[in-house]
Tab-separated table of C-alpha atoms in Angstrom:
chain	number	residue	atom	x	y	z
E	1	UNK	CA	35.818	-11.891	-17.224
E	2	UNK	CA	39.608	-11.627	-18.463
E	3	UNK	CA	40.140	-14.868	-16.676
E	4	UNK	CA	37.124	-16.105	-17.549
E	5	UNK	CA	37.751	-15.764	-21.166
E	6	UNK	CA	41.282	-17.830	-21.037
E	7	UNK	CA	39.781	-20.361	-19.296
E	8	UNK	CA	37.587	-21.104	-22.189
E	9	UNK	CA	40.121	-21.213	-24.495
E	10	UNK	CA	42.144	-23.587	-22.715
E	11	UNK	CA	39.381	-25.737	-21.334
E	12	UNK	CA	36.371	-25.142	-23.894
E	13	UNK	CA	33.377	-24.501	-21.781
E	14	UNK	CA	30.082	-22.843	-21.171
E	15	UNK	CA	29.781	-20.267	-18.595
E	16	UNK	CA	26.666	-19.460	-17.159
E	17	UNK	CA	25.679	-15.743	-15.786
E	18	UNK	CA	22.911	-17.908	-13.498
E	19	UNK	CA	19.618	-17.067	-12.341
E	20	UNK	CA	18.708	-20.012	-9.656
E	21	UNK	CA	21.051	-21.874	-7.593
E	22	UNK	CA	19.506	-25.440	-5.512
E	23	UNK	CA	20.509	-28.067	-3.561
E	24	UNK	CA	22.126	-26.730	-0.303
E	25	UNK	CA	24.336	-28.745	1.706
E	26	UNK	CA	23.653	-30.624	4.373
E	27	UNK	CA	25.441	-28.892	7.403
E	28	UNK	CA	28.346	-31.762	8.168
E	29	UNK	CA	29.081	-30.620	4.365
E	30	UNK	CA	29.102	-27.144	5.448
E	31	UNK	CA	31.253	-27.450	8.939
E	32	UNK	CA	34.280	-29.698	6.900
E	33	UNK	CA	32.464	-32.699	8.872
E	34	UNK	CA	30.904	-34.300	5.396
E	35	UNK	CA	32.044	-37.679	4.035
E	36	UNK	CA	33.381	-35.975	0.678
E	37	UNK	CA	35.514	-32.753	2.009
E	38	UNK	CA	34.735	-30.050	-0.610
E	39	UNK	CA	37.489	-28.146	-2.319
E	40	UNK	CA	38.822	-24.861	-0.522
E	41	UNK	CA	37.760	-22.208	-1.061
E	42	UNK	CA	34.171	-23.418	-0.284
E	43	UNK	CA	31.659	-22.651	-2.526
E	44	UNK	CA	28.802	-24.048	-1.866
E	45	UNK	CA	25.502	-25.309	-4.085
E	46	UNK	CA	25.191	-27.983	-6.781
E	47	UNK	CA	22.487	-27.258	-9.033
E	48	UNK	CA	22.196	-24.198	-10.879
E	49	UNK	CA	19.575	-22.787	-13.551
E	50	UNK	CA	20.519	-19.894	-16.038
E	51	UNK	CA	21.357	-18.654	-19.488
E	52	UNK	CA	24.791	-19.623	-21.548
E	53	UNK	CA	26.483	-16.458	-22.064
E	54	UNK	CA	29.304	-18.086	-23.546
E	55	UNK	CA	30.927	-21.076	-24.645
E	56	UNK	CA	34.165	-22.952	-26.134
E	57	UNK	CA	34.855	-23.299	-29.290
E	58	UNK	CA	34.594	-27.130	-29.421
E	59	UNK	CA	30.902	-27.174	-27.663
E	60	UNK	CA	29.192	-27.545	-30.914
E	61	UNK	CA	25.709	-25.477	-31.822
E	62	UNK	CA	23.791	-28.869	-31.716
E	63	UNK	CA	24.660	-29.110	-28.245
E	64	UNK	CA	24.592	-25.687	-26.696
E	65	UNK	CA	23.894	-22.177	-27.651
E	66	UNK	CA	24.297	-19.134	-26.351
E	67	UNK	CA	21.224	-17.871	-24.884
E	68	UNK	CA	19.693	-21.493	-23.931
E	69	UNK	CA	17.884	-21.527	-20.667
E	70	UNK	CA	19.875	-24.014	-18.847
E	71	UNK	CA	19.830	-26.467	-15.850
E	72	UNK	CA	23.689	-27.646	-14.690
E	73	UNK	CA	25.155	-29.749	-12.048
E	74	UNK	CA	28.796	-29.364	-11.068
E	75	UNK	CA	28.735	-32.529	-9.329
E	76	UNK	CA	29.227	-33.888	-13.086
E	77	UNK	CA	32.022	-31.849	-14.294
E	78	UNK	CA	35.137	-33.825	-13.991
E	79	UNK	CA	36.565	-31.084	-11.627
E	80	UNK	CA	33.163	-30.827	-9.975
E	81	UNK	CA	34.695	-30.939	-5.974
E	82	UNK	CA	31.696	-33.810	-5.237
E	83	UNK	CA	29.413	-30.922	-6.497
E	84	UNK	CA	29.922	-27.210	-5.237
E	85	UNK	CA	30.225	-23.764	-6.677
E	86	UNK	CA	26.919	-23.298	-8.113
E	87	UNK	CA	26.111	-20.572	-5.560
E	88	UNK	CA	27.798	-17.882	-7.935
E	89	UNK	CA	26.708	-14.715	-10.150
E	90	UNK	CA	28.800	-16.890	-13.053
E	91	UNK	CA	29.930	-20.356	-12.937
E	92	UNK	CA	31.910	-22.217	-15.738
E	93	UNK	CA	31.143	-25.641	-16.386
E	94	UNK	CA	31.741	-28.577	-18.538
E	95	UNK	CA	29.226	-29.502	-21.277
E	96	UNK	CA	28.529	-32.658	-20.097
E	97	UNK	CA	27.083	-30.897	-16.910
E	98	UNK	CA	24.579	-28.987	-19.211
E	99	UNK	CA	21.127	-29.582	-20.190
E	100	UNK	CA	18.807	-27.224	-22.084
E	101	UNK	CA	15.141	-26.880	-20.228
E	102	UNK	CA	11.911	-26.401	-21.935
E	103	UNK	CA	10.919	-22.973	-22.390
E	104	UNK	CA	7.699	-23.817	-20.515
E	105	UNK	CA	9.694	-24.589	-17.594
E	106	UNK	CA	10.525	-21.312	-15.155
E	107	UNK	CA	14.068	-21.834	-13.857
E	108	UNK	CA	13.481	-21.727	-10.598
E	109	UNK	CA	10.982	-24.868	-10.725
E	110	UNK	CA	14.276	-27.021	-12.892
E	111	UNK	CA	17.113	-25.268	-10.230
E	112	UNK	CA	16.754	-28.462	-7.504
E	113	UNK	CA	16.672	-31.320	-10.514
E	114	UNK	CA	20.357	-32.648	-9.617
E	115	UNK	CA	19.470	-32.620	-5.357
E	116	UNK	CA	16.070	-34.030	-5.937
E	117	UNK	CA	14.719	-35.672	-9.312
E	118	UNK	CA	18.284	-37.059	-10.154
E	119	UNK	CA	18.119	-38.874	-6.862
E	120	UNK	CA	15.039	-39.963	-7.011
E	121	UNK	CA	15.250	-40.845	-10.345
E	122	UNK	CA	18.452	-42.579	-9.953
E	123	UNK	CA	16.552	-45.228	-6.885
E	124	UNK	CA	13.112	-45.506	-8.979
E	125	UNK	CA	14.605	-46.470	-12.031
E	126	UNK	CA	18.105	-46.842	-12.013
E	127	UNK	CA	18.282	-49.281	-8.944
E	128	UNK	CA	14.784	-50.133	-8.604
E	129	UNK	CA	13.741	-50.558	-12.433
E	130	UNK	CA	10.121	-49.630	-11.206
E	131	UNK	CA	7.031	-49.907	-13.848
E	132	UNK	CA	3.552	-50.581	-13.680
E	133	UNK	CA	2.815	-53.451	-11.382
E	134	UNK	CA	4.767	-52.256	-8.792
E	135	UNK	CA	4.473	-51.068	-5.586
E	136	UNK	CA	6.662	-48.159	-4.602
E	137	UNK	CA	6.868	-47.044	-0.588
E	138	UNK	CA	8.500	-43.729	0.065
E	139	UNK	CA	9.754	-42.250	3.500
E	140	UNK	CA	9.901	-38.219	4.485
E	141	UNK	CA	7.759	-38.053	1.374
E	142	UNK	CA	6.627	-34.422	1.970
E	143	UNK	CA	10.653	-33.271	1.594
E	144	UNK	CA	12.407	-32.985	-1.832
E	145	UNK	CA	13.435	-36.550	-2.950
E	146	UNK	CA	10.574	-37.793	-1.523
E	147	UNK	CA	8.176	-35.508	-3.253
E	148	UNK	CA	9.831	-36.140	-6.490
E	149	UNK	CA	10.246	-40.310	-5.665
E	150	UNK	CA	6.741	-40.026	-5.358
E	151	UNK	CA	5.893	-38.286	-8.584
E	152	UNK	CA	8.785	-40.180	-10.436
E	153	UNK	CA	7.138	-43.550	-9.541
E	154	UNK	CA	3.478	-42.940	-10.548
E	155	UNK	CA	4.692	-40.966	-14.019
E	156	UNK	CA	6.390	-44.617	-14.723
E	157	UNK	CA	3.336	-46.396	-13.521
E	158	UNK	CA	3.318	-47.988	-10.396
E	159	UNK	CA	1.157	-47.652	-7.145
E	160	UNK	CA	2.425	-45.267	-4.126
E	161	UNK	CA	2.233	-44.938	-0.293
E	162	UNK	CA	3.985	-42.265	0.698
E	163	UNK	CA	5.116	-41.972	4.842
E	164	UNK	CA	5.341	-38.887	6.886
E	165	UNK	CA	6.005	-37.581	10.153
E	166	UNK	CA	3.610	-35.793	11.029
E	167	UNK	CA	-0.394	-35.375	9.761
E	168	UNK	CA	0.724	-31.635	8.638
E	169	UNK	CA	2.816	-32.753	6.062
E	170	UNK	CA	0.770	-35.119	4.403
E	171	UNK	CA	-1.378	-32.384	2.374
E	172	UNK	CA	1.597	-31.399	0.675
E	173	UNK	CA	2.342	-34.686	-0.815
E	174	UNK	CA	-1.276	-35.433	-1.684
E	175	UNK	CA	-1.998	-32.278	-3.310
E	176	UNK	CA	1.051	-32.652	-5.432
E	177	UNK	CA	0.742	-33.308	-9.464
E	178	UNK	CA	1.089	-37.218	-9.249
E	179	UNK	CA	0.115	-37.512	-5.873
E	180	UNK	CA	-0.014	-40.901	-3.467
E	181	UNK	CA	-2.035	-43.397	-3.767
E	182	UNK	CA	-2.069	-43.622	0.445
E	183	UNK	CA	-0.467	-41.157	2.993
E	184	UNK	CA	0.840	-43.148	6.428
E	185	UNK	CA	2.165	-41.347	8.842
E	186	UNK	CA	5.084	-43.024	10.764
E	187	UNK	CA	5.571	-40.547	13.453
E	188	UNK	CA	9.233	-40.387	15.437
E	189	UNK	CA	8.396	-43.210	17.930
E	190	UNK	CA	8.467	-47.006	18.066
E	191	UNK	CA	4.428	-47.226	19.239
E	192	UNK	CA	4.174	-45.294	16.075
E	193	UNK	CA	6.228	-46.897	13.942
E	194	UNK	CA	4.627	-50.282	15.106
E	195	UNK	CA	1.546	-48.227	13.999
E	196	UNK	CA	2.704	-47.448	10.821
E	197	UNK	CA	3.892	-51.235	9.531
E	198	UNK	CA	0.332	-52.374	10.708
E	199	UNK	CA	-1.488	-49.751	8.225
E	200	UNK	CA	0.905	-50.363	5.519
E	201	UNK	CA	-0.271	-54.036	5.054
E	202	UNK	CA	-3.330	-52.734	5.011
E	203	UNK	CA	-2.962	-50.692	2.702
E	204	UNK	CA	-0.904	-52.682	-0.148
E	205	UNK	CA	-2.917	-55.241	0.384
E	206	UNK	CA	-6.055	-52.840	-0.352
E	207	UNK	CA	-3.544	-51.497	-3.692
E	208	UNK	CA	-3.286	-55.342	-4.615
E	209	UNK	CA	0.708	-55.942	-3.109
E	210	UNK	CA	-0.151	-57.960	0.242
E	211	UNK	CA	3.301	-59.089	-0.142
E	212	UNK	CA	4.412	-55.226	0.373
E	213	UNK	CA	6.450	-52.962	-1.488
E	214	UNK	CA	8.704	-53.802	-4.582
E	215	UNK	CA	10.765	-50.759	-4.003
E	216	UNK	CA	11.225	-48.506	-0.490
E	217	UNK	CA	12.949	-45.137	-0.811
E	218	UNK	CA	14.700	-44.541	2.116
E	219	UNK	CA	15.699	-40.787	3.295
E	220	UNK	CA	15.220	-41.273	7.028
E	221	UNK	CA	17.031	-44.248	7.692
E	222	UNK	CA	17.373	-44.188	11.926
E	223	UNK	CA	14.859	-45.692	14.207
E	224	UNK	CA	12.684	-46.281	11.191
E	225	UNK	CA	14.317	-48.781	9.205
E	226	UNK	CA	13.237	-52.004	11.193
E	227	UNK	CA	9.928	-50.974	10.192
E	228	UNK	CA	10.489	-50.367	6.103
E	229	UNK	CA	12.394	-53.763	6.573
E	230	UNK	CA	8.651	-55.696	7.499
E	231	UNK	CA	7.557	-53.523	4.525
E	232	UNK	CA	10.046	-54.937	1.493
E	233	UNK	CA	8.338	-57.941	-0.499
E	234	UNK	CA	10.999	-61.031	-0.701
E	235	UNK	CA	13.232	-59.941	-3.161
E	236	UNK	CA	12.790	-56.508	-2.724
E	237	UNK	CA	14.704	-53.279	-2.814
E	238	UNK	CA	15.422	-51.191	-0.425
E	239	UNK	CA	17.273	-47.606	-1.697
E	240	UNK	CA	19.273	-46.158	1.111
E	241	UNK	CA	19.118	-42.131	-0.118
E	242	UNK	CA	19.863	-40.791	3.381
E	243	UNK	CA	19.422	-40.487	6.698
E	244	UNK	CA	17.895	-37.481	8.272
E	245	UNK	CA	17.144	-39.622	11.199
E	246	UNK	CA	20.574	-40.654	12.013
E	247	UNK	CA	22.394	-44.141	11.094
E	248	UNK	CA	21.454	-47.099	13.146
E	249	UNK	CA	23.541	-50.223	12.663
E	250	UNK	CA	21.273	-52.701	10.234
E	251	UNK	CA	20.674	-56.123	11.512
E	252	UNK	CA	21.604	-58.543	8.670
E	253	UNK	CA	18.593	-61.297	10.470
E	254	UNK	CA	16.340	-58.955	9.011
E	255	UNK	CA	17.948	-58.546	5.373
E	256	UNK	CA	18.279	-62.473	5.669
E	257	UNK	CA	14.126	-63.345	6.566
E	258	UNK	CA	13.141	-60.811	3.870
E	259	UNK	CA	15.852	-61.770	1.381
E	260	UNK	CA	16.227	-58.055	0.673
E	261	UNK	CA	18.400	-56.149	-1.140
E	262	UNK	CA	19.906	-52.552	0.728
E	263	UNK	CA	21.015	-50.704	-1.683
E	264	UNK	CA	22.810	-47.506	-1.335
E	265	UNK	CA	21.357	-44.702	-4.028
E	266	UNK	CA	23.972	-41.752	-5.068
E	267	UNK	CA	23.544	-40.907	-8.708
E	268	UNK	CA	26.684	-38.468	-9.078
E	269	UNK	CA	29.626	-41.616	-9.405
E	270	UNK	CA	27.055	-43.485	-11.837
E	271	UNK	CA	26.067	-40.230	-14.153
E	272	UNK	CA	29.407	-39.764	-14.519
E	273	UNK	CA	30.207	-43.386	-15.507
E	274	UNK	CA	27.413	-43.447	-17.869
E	275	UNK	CA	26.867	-40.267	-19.220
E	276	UNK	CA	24.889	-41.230	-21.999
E	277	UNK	CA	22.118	-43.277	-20.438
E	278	UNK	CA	22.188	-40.519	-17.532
E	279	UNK	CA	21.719	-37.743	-20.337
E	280	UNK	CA	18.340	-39.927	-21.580
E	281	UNK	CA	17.107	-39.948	-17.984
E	282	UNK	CA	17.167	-36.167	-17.968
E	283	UNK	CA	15.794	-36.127	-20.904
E	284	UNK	CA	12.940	-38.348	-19.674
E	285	UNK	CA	12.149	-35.966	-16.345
E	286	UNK	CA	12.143	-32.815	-18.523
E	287	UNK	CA	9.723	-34.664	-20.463
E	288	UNK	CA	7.678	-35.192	-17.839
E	289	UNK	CA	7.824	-31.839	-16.117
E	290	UNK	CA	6.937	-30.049	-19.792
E	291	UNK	CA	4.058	-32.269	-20.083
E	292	UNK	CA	2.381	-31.687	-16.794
E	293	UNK	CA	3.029	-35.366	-15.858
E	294	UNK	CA	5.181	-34.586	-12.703
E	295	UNK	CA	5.183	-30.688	-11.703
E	296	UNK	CA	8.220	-28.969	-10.954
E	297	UNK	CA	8.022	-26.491	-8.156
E	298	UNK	CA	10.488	-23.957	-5.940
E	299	UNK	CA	8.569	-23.748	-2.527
E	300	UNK	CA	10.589	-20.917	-1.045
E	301	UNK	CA	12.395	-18.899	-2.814
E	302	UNK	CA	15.444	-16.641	-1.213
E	303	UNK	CA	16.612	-13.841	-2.687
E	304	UNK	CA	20.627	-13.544	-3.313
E	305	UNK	CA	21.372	-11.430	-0.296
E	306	UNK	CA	19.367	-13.615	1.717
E	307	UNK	CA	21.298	-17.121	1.137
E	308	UNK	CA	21.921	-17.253	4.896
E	309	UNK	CA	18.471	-17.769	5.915
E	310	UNK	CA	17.779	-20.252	3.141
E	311	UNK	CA	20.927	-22.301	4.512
E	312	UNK	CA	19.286	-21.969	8.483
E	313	UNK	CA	15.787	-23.260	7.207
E	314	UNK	CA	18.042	-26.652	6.225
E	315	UNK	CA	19.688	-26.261	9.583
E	316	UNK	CA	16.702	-26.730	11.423
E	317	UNK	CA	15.513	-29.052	9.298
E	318	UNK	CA	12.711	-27.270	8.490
E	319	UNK	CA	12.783	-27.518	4.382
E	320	UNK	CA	9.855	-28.187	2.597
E	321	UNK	CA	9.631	-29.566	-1.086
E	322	UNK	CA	12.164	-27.651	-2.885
E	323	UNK	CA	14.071	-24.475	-1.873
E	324	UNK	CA	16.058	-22.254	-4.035
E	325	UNK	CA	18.457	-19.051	-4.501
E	326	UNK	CA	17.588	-16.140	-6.528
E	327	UNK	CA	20.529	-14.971	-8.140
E	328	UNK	CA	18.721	-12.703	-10.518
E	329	UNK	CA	15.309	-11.972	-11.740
E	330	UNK	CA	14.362	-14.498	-14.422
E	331	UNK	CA	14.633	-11.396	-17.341
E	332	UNK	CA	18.510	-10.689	-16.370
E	333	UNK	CA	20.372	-13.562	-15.995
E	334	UNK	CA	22.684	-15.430	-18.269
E	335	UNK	CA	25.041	-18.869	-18.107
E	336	UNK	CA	28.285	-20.252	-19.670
E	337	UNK	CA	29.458	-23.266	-20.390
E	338	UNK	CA	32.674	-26.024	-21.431
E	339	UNK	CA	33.855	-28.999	-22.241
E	340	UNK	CA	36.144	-29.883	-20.012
């Protein structure tokens, strides 16, 4: 803590003795192999959930006070390494990074905001500017973006099919808070997939978008995208969030016929860039989470010691909804933070 304590008083922060740490990285991120190398020594995570413990000087008491239940994202400190460190027993971190949760909220239910509501939020509204009257489509719905694209675009008001692999993870996204208006699965082949564009015009038309879907949320990317491409409206958006499925060179023909846009979707660059509008879009999920509109969740939870196995389920792709860290019991934990 001795070196914790100068480094408030040269940096002004808030540092966080943390109870929940989220979004895990994928394994290229992991292995060195990841587009953005992370800052040595590796620490990994990006999201964390805890109690201020401290704080700098210059944070005023309008912003942050010691003892707030806390979500943070290092991604948006200005030293943030593309957004590691969070998987700490203390982590110091810029003000700007901080945002006080609802004490209705449990932590580890707000501990994955940053690696799935931010980027979901950042396509639905950010990008996509969805409302009512749209149609929304969302691909590997029944994983953590997609779960919270899907929830994201019915709390603002607009219709939703969400696609999945396989029949056994559809129940998960229809049993969720703001559930799908339609569940289509795509499966992992191109008979299937030619399946799954022939029951998606059936079934905006039967929501009242025969020309197809306003907005697509893209997390597979792969094999797939062909398909989501005879799914965008003219004019349409289509959010490019990842691509689980592996990358596939796009043919521009079939941006051309549609007269589509592809859009890639990371929120981090933009948050930081606009760090007031980002702070109201936060505002607007927590919102939504303490009024039972959209329901946070943590689907597995890991203790500390057990971080390894929590990083293997990712490995083997085999994540559902949202997974988190237990640093500490909810009753014992405590965060800091600064403005750097």
């Amino acid at each position: 803590m001795q070196i914790a304590a100068e480094l408030l008083k040269k940096r002004g922060g808030i540092w966080t003795d943390e109870g929940r740490t989220g979004k895990f990285p994928p394994p290229p991120e992991a292995q060195g192999l990841y587009q953005i190398k992370p800052q040595l020594p590796y620490i990994p995570g990006m999201d964390v959930a805890g109690v201020v413990i401290d704080k700098g000087s210059d944070v005023r008491d309008d912003q942050i006070q010691i003892g707030d239940r806390v979500y943070a994202n290092t991604a948006l400190c200005p030293d943030g390494g593309g957004g590691t460190g969070a998987l700490a027993e203390q982590v110091c971190l810029s003000s700007q990074a901080v945002f006080p949760i609802p004490d209705t909220l449990h932590l580890s239910s707000v501990a994955n905001i940053g690696r799935n509501y931010c980027a979901a939020y950042h396509s639905i509204k950010v990008i996509g500017n969805v409302g009512p009257g749209d149609l929304v489509l969302v691909d590997g719905a029944s994983g953590g973006v997609g779960m919270a694209s899907v929830e994201l675009a019915k709390a603002r008001g607009a219709k939703v099919i969400a696609g999945v692999s396989h029949i056994n993870k559809a129940a998960m996204v229809v049993n969720a808070q703001a559930g799908a208006d339609k569940v289509l699965v795509y499966g992992r082949d191109k008979e299937s997939y030619t399946k799954f564009k022939k029951e998606f015009k059936l079934a905006a038309a039967e929501l009242g978008h025969p020309e197809g879907a306003s907005v697509i949320v893209d997390v597979v990317n792969g094999d797939l995208f062909p398909a989501l491409m005879s799914c965008v409206k003219p004019l349409g958006k289509i959010c490019l969030v990842g691509f689980v499925a592996g990358q596939n060179p796009i043919k521009p023909g079939l941006v051309l016929i549609k007269e589509a846009q592809v859009v890639g979707s990371l929120w981090g660059r933009w948050a930081r860039t606009h760090p007031d509008e980002f702070r109201r879009n936060m505002n607007e999920m927590l919102t939504f989470m303490a009024e039972g509109t959209i329901e946070p969740r943590a689907d597995s939870i890991f203790d500390f010691d057990d971080y390894v196995k929590a990083f293997e389920l990712f490995e083997r792709n085999e994540g559902r909804g949202n997974t988190v860290v237990c640093v500490k019991s909810e009753t014992s934990f405590n965060v800091q933070t600064s403005k750097l």
